[in-house]
Coordinates of C-alpha atoms in Angstrom, one line a residue:
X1 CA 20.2 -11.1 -9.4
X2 CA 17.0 -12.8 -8.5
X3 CA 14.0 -10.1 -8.0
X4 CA 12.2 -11.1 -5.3
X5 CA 8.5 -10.1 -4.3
X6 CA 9.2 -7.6 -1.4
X7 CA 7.6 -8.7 1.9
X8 CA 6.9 -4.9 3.3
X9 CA 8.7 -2.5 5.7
X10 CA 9.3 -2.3 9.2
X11 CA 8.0 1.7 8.5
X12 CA 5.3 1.4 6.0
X13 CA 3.9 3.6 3.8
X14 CA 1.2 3.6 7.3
X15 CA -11.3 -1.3 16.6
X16 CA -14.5 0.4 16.4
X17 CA -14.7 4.2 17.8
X18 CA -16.0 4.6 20.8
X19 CA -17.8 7.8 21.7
X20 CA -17.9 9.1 25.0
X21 CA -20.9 9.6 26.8
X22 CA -20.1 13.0 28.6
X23 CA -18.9 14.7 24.4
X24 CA -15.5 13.4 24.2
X25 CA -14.1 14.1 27.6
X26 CA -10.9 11.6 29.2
X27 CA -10.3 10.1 30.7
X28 CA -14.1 8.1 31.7
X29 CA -15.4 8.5 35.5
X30 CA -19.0 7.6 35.2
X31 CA -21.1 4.7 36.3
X32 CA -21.8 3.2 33.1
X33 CA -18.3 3.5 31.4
X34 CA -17.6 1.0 35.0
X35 CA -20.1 -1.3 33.8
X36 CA -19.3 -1.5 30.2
X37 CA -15.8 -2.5 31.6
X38 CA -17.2 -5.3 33.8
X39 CA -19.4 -6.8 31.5
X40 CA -16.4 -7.1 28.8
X41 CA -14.1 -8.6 30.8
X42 CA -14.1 -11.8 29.5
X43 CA -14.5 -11.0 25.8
X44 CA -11.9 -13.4 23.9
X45 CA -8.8 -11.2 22.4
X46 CA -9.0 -10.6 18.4
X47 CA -5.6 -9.3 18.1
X48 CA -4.2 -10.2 14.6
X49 CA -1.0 -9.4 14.5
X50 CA -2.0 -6.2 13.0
X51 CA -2.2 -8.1 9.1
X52 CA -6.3 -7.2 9.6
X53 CA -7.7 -4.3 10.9
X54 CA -11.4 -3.6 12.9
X55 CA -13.7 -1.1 11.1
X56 CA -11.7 2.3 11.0
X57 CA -12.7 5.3 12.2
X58 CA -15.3 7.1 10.2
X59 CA -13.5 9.7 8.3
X60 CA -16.2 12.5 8.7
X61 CA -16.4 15.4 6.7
X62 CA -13.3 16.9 4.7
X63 CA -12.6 19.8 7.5
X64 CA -10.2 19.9 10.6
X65 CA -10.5 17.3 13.5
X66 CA -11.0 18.2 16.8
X67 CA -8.1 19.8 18.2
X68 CA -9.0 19.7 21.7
X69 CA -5.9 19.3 23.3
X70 CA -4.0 21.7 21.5
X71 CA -5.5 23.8 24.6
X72 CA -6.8 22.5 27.2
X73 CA -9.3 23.9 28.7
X74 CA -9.6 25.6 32.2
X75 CA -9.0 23.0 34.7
X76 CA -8.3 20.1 32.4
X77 CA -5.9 17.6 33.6
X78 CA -2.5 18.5 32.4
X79 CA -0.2 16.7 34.0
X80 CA 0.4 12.7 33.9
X81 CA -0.4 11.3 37.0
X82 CA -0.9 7.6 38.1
X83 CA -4.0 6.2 36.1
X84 CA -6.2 4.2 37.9
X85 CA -6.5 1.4 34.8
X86 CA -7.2 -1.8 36.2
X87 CA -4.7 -4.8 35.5
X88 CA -6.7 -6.4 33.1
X89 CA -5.7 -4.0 29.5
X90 CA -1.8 -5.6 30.4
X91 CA -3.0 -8.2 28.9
X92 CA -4.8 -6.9 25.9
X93 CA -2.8 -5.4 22.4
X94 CA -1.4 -2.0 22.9
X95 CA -2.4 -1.3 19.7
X96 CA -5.8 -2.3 19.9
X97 CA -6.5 0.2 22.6
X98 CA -4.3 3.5 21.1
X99 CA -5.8 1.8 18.1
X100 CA -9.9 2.5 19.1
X101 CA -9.1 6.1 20.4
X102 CA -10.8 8.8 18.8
X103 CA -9.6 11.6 20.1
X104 CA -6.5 13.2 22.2
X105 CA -5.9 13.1 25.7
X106 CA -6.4 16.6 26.9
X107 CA -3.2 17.0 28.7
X108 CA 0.0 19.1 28.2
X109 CA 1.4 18.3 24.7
X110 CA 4.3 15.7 25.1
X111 CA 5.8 12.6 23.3
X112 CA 6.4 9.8 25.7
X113 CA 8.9 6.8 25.6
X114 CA 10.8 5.8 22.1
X115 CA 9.7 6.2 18.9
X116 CA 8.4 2.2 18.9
X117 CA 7.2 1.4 22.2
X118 CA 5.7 4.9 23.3
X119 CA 2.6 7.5 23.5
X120 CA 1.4 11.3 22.9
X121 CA 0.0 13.4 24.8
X122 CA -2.1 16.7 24.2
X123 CA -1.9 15.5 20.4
X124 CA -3.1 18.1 17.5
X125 CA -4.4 17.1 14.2
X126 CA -3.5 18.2 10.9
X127 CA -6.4 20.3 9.2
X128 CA -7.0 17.5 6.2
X129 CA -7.0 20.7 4.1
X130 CA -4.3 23.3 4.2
X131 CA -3.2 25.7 1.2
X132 CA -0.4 24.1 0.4
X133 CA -0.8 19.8 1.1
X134 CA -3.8 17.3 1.4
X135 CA -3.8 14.5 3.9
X136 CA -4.7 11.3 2.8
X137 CA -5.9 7.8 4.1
X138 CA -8.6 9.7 6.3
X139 CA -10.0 6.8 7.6
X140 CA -7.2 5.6 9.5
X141 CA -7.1 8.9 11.5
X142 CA -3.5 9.0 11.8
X143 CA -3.0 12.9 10.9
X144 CA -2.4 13.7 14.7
X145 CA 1.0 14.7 16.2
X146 CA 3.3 17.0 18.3
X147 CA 1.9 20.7 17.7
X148 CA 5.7 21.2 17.2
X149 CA 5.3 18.6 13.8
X150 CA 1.9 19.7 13.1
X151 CA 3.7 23.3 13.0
X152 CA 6.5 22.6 11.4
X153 CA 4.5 20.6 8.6
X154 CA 2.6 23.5 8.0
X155 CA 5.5 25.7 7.6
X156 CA 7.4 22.7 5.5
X157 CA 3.9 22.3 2.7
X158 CA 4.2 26.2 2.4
X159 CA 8.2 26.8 1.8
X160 CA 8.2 24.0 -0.8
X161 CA 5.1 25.5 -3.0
X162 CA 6.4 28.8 -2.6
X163 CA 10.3 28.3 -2.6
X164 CA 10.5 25.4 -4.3
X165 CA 7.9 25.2 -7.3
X166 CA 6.5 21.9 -5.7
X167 CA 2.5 21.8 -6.2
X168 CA 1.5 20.6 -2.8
X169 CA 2.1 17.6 -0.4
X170 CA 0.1 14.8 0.2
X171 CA 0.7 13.9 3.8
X172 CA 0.4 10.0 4.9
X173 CA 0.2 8.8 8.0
X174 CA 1.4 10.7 11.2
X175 CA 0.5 9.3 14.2
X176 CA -2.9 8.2 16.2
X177 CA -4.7 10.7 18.3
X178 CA -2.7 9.7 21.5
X179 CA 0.1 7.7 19.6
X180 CA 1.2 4.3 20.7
X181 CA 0.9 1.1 18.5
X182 CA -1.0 0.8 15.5
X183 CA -3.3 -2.0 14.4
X184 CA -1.7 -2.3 11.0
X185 CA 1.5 -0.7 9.1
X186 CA 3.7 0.8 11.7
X187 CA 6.8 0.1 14.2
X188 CA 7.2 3.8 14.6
X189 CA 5.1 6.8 14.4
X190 CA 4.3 6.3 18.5
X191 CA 5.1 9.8 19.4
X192 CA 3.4 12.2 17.1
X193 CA 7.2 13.3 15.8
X194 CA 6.7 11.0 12.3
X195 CA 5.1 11.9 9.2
X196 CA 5.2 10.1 5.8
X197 CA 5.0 12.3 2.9
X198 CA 4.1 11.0 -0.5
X199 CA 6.9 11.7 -3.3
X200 CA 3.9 12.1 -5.7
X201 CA 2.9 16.0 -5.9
X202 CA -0.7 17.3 -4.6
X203 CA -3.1 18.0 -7.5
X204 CA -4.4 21.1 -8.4
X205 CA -7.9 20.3 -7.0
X206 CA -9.0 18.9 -3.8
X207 CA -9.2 15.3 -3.8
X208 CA -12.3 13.0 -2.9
X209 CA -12.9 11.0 0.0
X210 CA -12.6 8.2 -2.2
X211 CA -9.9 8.9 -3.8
X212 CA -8.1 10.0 -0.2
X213 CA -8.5 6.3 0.2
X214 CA -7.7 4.5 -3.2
X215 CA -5.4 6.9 -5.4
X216 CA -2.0 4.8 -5.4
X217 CA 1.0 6.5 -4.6
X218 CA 4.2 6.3 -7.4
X219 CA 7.1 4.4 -6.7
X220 CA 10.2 6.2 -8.0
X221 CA 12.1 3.0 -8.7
X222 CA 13.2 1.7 -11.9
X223 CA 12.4 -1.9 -13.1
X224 CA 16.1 -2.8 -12.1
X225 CA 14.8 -1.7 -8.4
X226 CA 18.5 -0.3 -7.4
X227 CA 18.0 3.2 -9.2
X228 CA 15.4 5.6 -9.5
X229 CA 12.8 6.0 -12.3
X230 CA 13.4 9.7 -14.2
X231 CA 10.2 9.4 -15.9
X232 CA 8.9 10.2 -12.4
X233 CA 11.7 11.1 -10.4
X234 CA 13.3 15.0 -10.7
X235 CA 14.3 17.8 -9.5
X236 CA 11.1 18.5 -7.7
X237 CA 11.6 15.5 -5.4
X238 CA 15.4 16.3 -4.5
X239 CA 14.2 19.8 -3.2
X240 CA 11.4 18.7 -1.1
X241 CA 13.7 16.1 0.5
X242 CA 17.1 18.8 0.5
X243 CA 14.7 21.6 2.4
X244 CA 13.0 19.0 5.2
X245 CA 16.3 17.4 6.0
X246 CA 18.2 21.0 5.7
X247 CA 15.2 21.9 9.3
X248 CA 17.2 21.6 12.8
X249 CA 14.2 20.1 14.5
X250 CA 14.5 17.3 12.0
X251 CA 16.6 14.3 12.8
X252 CA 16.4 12.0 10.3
X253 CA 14.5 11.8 6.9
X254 CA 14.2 7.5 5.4
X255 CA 14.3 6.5 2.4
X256 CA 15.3 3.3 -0.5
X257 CA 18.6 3.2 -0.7
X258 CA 18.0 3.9 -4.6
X259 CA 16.9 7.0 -3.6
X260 CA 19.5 7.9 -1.3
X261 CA 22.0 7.5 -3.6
X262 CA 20.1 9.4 -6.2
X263 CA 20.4 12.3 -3.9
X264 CA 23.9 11.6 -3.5
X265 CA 24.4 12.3 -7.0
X266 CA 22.6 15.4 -7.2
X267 CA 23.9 16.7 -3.8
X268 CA 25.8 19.3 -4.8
X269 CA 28.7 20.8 -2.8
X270 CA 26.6 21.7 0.3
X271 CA 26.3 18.6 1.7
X272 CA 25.6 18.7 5.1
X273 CA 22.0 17.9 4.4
X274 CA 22.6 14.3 3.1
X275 CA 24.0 13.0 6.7
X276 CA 20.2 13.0 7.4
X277 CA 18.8 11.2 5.1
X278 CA 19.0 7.7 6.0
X279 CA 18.6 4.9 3.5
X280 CA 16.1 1.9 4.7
X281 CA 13.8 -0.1 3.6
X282 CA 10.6 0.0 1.4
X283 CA 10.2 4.1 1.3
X284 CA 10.0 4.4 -2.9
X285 CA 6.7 6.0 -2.8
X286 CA 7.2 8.0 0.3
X287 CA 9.9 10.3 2.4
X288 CA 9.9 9.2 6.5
X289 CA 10.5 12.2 8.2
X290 CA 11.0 12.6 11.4
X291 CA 11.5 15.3 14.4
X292 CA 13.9 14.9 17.2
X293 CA 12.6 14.9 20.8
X294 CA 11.2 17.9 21.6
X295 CA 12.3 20.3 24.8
X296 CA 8.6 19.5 26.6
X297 CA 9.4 15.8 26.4
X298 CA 11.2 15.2 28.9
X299 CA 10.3 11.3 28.6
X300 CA 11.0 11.0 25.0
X301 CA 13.6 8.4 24.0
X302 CA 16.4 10.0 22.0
X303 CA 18.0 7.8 18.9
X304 CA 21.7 7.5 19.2
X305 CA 23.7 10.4 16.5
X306 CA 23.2 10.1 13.3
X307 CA 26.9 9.5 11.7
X308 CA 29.3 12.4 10.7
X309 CA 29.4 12.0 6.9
X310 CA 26.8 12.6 4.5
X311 CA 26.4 9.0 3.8
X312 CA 27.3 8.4 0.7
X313 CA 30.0 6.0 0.9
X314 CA 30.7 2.8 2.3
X315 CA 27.4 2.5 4.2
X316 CA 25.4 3.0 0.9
X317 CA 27.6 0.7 -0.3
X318 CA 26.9 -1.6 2.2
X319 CA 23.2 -1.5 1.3
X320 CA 23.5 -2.5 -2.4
X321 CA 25.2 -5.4 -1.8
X322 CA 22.5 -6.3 0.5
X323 CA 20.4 -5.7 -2.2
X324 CA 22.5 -7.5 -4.9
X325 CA 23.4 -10.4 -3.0
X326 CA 22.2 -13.7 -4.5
X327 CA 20.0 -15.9 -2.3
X328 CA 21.8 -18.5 -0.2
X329 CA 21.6 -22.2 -1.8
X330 CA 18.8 -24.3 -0.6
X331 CA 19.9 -27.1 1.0
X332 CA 19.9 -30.5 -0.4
X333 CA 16.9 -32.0 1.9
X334 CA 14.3 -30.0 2.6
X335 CA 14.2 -29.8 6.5
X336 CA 10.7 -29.5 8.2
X337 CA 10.1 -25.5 9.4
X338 CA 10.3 -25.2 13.0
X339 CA 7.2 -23.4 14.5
X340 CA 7.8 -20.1 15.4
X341 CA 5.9 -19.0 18.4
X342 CA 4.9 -15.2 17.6
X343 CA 6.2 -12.6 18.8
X344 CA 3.5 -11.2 21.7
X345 CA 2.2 -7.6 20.9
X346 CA 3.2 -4.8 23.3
X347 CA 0.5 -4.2 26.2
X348 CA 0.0 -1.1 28.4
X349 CA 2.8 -3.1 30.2
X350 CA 5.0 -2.4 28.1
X351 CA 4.9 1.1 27.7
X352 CA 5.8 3.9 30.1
X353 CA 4.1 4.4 32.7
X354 CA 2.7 7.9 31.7
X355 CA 0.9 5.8 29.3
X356 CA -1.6 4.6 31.4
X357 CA -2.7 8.5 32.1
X358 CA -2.8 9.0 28.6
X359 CA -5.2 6.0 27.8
X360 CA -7.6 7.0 30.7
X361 CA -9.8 5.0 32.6
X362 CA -11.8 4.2 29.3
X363 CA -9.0 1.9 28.4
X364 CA -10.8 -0.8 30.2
X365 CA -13.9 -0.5 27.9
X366 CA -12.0 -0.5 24.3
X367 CA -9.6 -3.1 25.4
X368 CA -11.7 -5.5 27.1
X369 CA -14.6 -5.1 24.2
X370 CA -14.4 -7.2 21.4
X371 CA -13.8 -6.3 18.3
X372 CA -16.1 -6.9 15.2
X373 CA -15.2 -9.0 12.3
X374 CA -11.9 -7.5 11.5
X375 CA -11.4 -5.6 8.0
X376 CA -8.7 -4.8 5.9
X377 CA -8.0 -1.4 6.6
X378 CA -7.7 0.7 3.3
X379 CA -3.9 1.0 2.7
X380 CA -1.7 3.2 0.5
X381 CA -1.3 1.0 -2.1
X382 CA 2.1 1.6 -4.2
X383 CA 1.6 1.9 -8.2
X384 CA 2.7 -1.5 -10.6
X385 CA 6.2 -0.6 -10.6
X386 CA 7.2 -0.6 -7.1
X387 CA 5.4 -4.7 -6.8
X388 CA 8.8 -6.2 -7.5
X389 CA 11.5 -5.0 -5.2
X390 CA 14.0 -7.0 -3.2
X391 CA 12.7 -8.5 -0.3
X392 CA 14.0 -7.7 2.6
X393 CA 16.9 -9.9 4.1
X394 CA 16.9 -10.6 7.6
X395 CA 20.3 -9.8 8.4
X396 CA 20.2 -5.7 8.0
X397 CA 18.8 -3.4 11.4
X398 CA 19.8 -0.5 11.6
X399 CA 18.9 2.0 14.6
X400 CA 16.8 4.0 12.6
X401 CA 14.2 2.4 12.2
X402 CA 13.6 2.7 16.0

C-alpha cells in the first residue's frame, strides 16, 4: 500500500473585527456605517479560497463571550424580515462577511438553510470555561451555537466526567457567532448544531491562551493508519463517543473509518448506538458531532436517514478498500494538466434569504472593506503520527458530510 501525505478533510479539525459604533447593536442604521459602505465599495476582493486567513478575532480574556442573543432584549428584532443589504456583498465571499462578525444577531435563536450553505440566528457562546471541558482555538471565535447545542454540550462535558471517569473535554470549533461560511477549515458547522471535540482528555489545570492555540491534539491512529493506536486510544474514548451518539437530539457523530471500526469491536451487544457514528474522513484527533434540526428551525435543512444497521459491515468495508486501494498507474506520457477554473465561493446569494437579516445592514461595511494582509490563522495542528494518512481519493462522498 503506498502511504500517501493526506491532503485534509472536507470537516476539519476547524477579516478584521469590526466594532460597532452604537456597543454592539445589529444590525447598523447610522450615518457613518452608510458612509463607510460607500467609500469601500470599490475595494479589490482578497478572498483566498480560505487556505489564508485575515487577522482573527482577538481572543480577549479567558471568561464567557457575550451572549447577547441568548435573550434579546425588550424590543429587539426577533423575527427575520427582508434586510435592506444592498446588491453589492452578492458578489463578495460569504465567508468573508460571517467571517468578520463579532458578535450574534439578536434575533430569535434559529439555524437557517443546510448544514453547508446556511446561517444562525440568536447564537449563544460557550463559556471558554466550564467545570467539566475547556474550549480551545479562542482566536478563531468559533465557540458559538444553537442554545439547544450549547445546552446539550454542557450537559454532555458533565455526564462524561461524572458517569464516565473522563477528565474533561476540550471543545474545538463550533460555529461562528452568526454561522455561515468560514474563512478557513470548514464545509459544515453553518448552523450552530456542529461541534468538534478533541479525543485527547482536558487537563487537570486550566490551559493558557497560548497553549489554547498551539497544544496539538493526538491522533489515535497507528503508523499502519487503518487501525487505532492503544497506547492512546481506550476505553475512555469509546465512552465519550458511546454516550454522545446514545443523545436523541444527536444525528450523527464522524469519525476515521479506523476509528469506527474500533468501536465496532468494542460495541458490545447494545448496538443501536453505532448506526450513528458515521465513518469519514480526517477525524483521528477529533469526534464531529452533530445535532439534528431543531423544532424552532423551521428553515433548517434536514440530512436524509442515517441507515438502519449499526454500520459495521459492508459499508465499513467499503471504506478500507478505499483506503487500501493502490494508486491508479500513471500513464505512459505525461499529459499537460488542464486548468481548473476554481470553484467560486458562496455569496449572500447563495444563502437563504433569512440570511441577509441575519448579516444586517453592516454587511456592506465588512464585505466591501478590504481585508489586511491575510494571516495564517492558528490551526489545531494534529501530533507526528497522524502526518501520514491516506489521502483522500476523489471518488468517495457521502451525504454526511453535508
Amino acid at each position: 500500500m503506498k502511504r500517501l501525505l493526506f491532503s485534509g478533510v472536507v470537516i476539519a479539525a476547524c477579516g478584521v473585527p469590526v466594532i460597532a459604533a452604537d456597543g454592539g447593536a445589529f444590525p447598523w442604521t447610522d450615518q457613518a456605517a452608510k458612509a463607510a459602505a460607500a467609500a469601500a465599495s470599490s475595494a479589490p476582493d482578497t478572498a483566498d479560497g480560505g487556505a489564508r486567513a485575515g487577522p482573527p478575532a482577538k481572543p480577549g480574556s479567558v471568561s464567557s463571550p457575550p451572549a447577547a442573543a441568548a435573550n434579546p432584549a425588550p424590543g429587539a428584532n426577533t423575527s427575520l424580515p427582508s434586510s435592506s443589504v444592498p446588491a453589492k456583498p452578492d458578489t463578495i465571499p460569504a465567508k468573508k462577511i460571517f467571517g468578520a462578525m463579532t458578535v450574534p444577531a439578536s434575533m430569535k435563536a434559529r439555524a437557517i438553510g443546510a448544514f453547508s450553505r446556511g446561517c444562525l440566528a440568536g447564537a449563544t457562546a460557550l463559556p471558554v470555561d466550564g467545570p467539566a471541558w475547556q474550549a480551545m482555538r479562542l482566536s478563531r471565535n468559533r465557540n458559538w451555537g444553537h442554545p439547544k447545542l450549547i445546552a446539550l454540550l454542557e450537559k454532555y462535558a458533565g455526564e462524561v466526567k461524572e458517569k464516565d471517569g473522563w477528565p474533561g473535554l476540550l471543545v474545538g470549533d463550533i460555529s461562528q457567532p452568526r454561522g455561515g461560511p468560514m474563512l478557513t477549515g470548514h464545509a459544515s458547522h453553518q448552523l450552530g448544531l456542529d461541534a468538534d471535540i478533541w479525543f485527547t482528555p482536558m487537563p487537570s489545570r486550566r490551559l493558557s491562551k497560548a497553549e489554547r492555540e498551539n497544544l496539538a491534539a493526538t491522533s489515535m491512529l497507528a503508523s499502519d493508519n487503518l487501525s487505532v493506536n492503544r497506547k492512546v486510544w481506550g476505553e475512555g474514548q469509546l465512552k465519550i463517543v458511546r454516550r454522545v451518539a446514545s443523545y436523541p437530539e444527536v444525528e450523527r457523530v464522524l469519525v476515521h473509518p479506523a476509528i469506527k471500526k474500533a468501536l465496532c469491536e468494542a460495541g458490545g451487544t447494545n448496538r443501536g448506538w453505532l448506526a450513528k457514528v458515521r465513518p469519514y474522513w480526517g477525524h483521528f484527533y477529533h469526534f464531529h458531532v452533530r445535532m439534528g434540526c431543531p423544532a424552532d428551525s423551521p428553515t433548517c435543512t434536514k440530512q436524509a436517514p442515517i441507515p438502519g444497521d449499526d454500520g459495521c459491515g459492508k459499508e465499513l468495508d467499503d471504506w478500507f478498500k478505499l483506503l487500501t486501494a493502490p494508486p491508479k498507474p500513471k500513464p505512459p506520457v505525461a499529459q499537460p494538466a488542464k486548468p481548473v477554473k476554481p470553484k467560486p465561493p458562496l455569496t449572500l446569494a447563495d444563502l437563504p434569504p433569512e440570511c441577509r437579516a441575519v448579516v444586517g445592514d453592516d454587511a456592506a461595511v465588512i464585505s466591501a472593506s478590504e481585508t489586511p494582509a491575510a494571516k495564517k490563522a492558528p490551526g489545531s495542528k494534529p501530533s507526528k503520527t497522524a502526518a501520514t494518512v491516506e489521502k483522500k481519493p476523489q471518488t468517495k462522498k457521502s451525504a454526511d458530510a453535508k
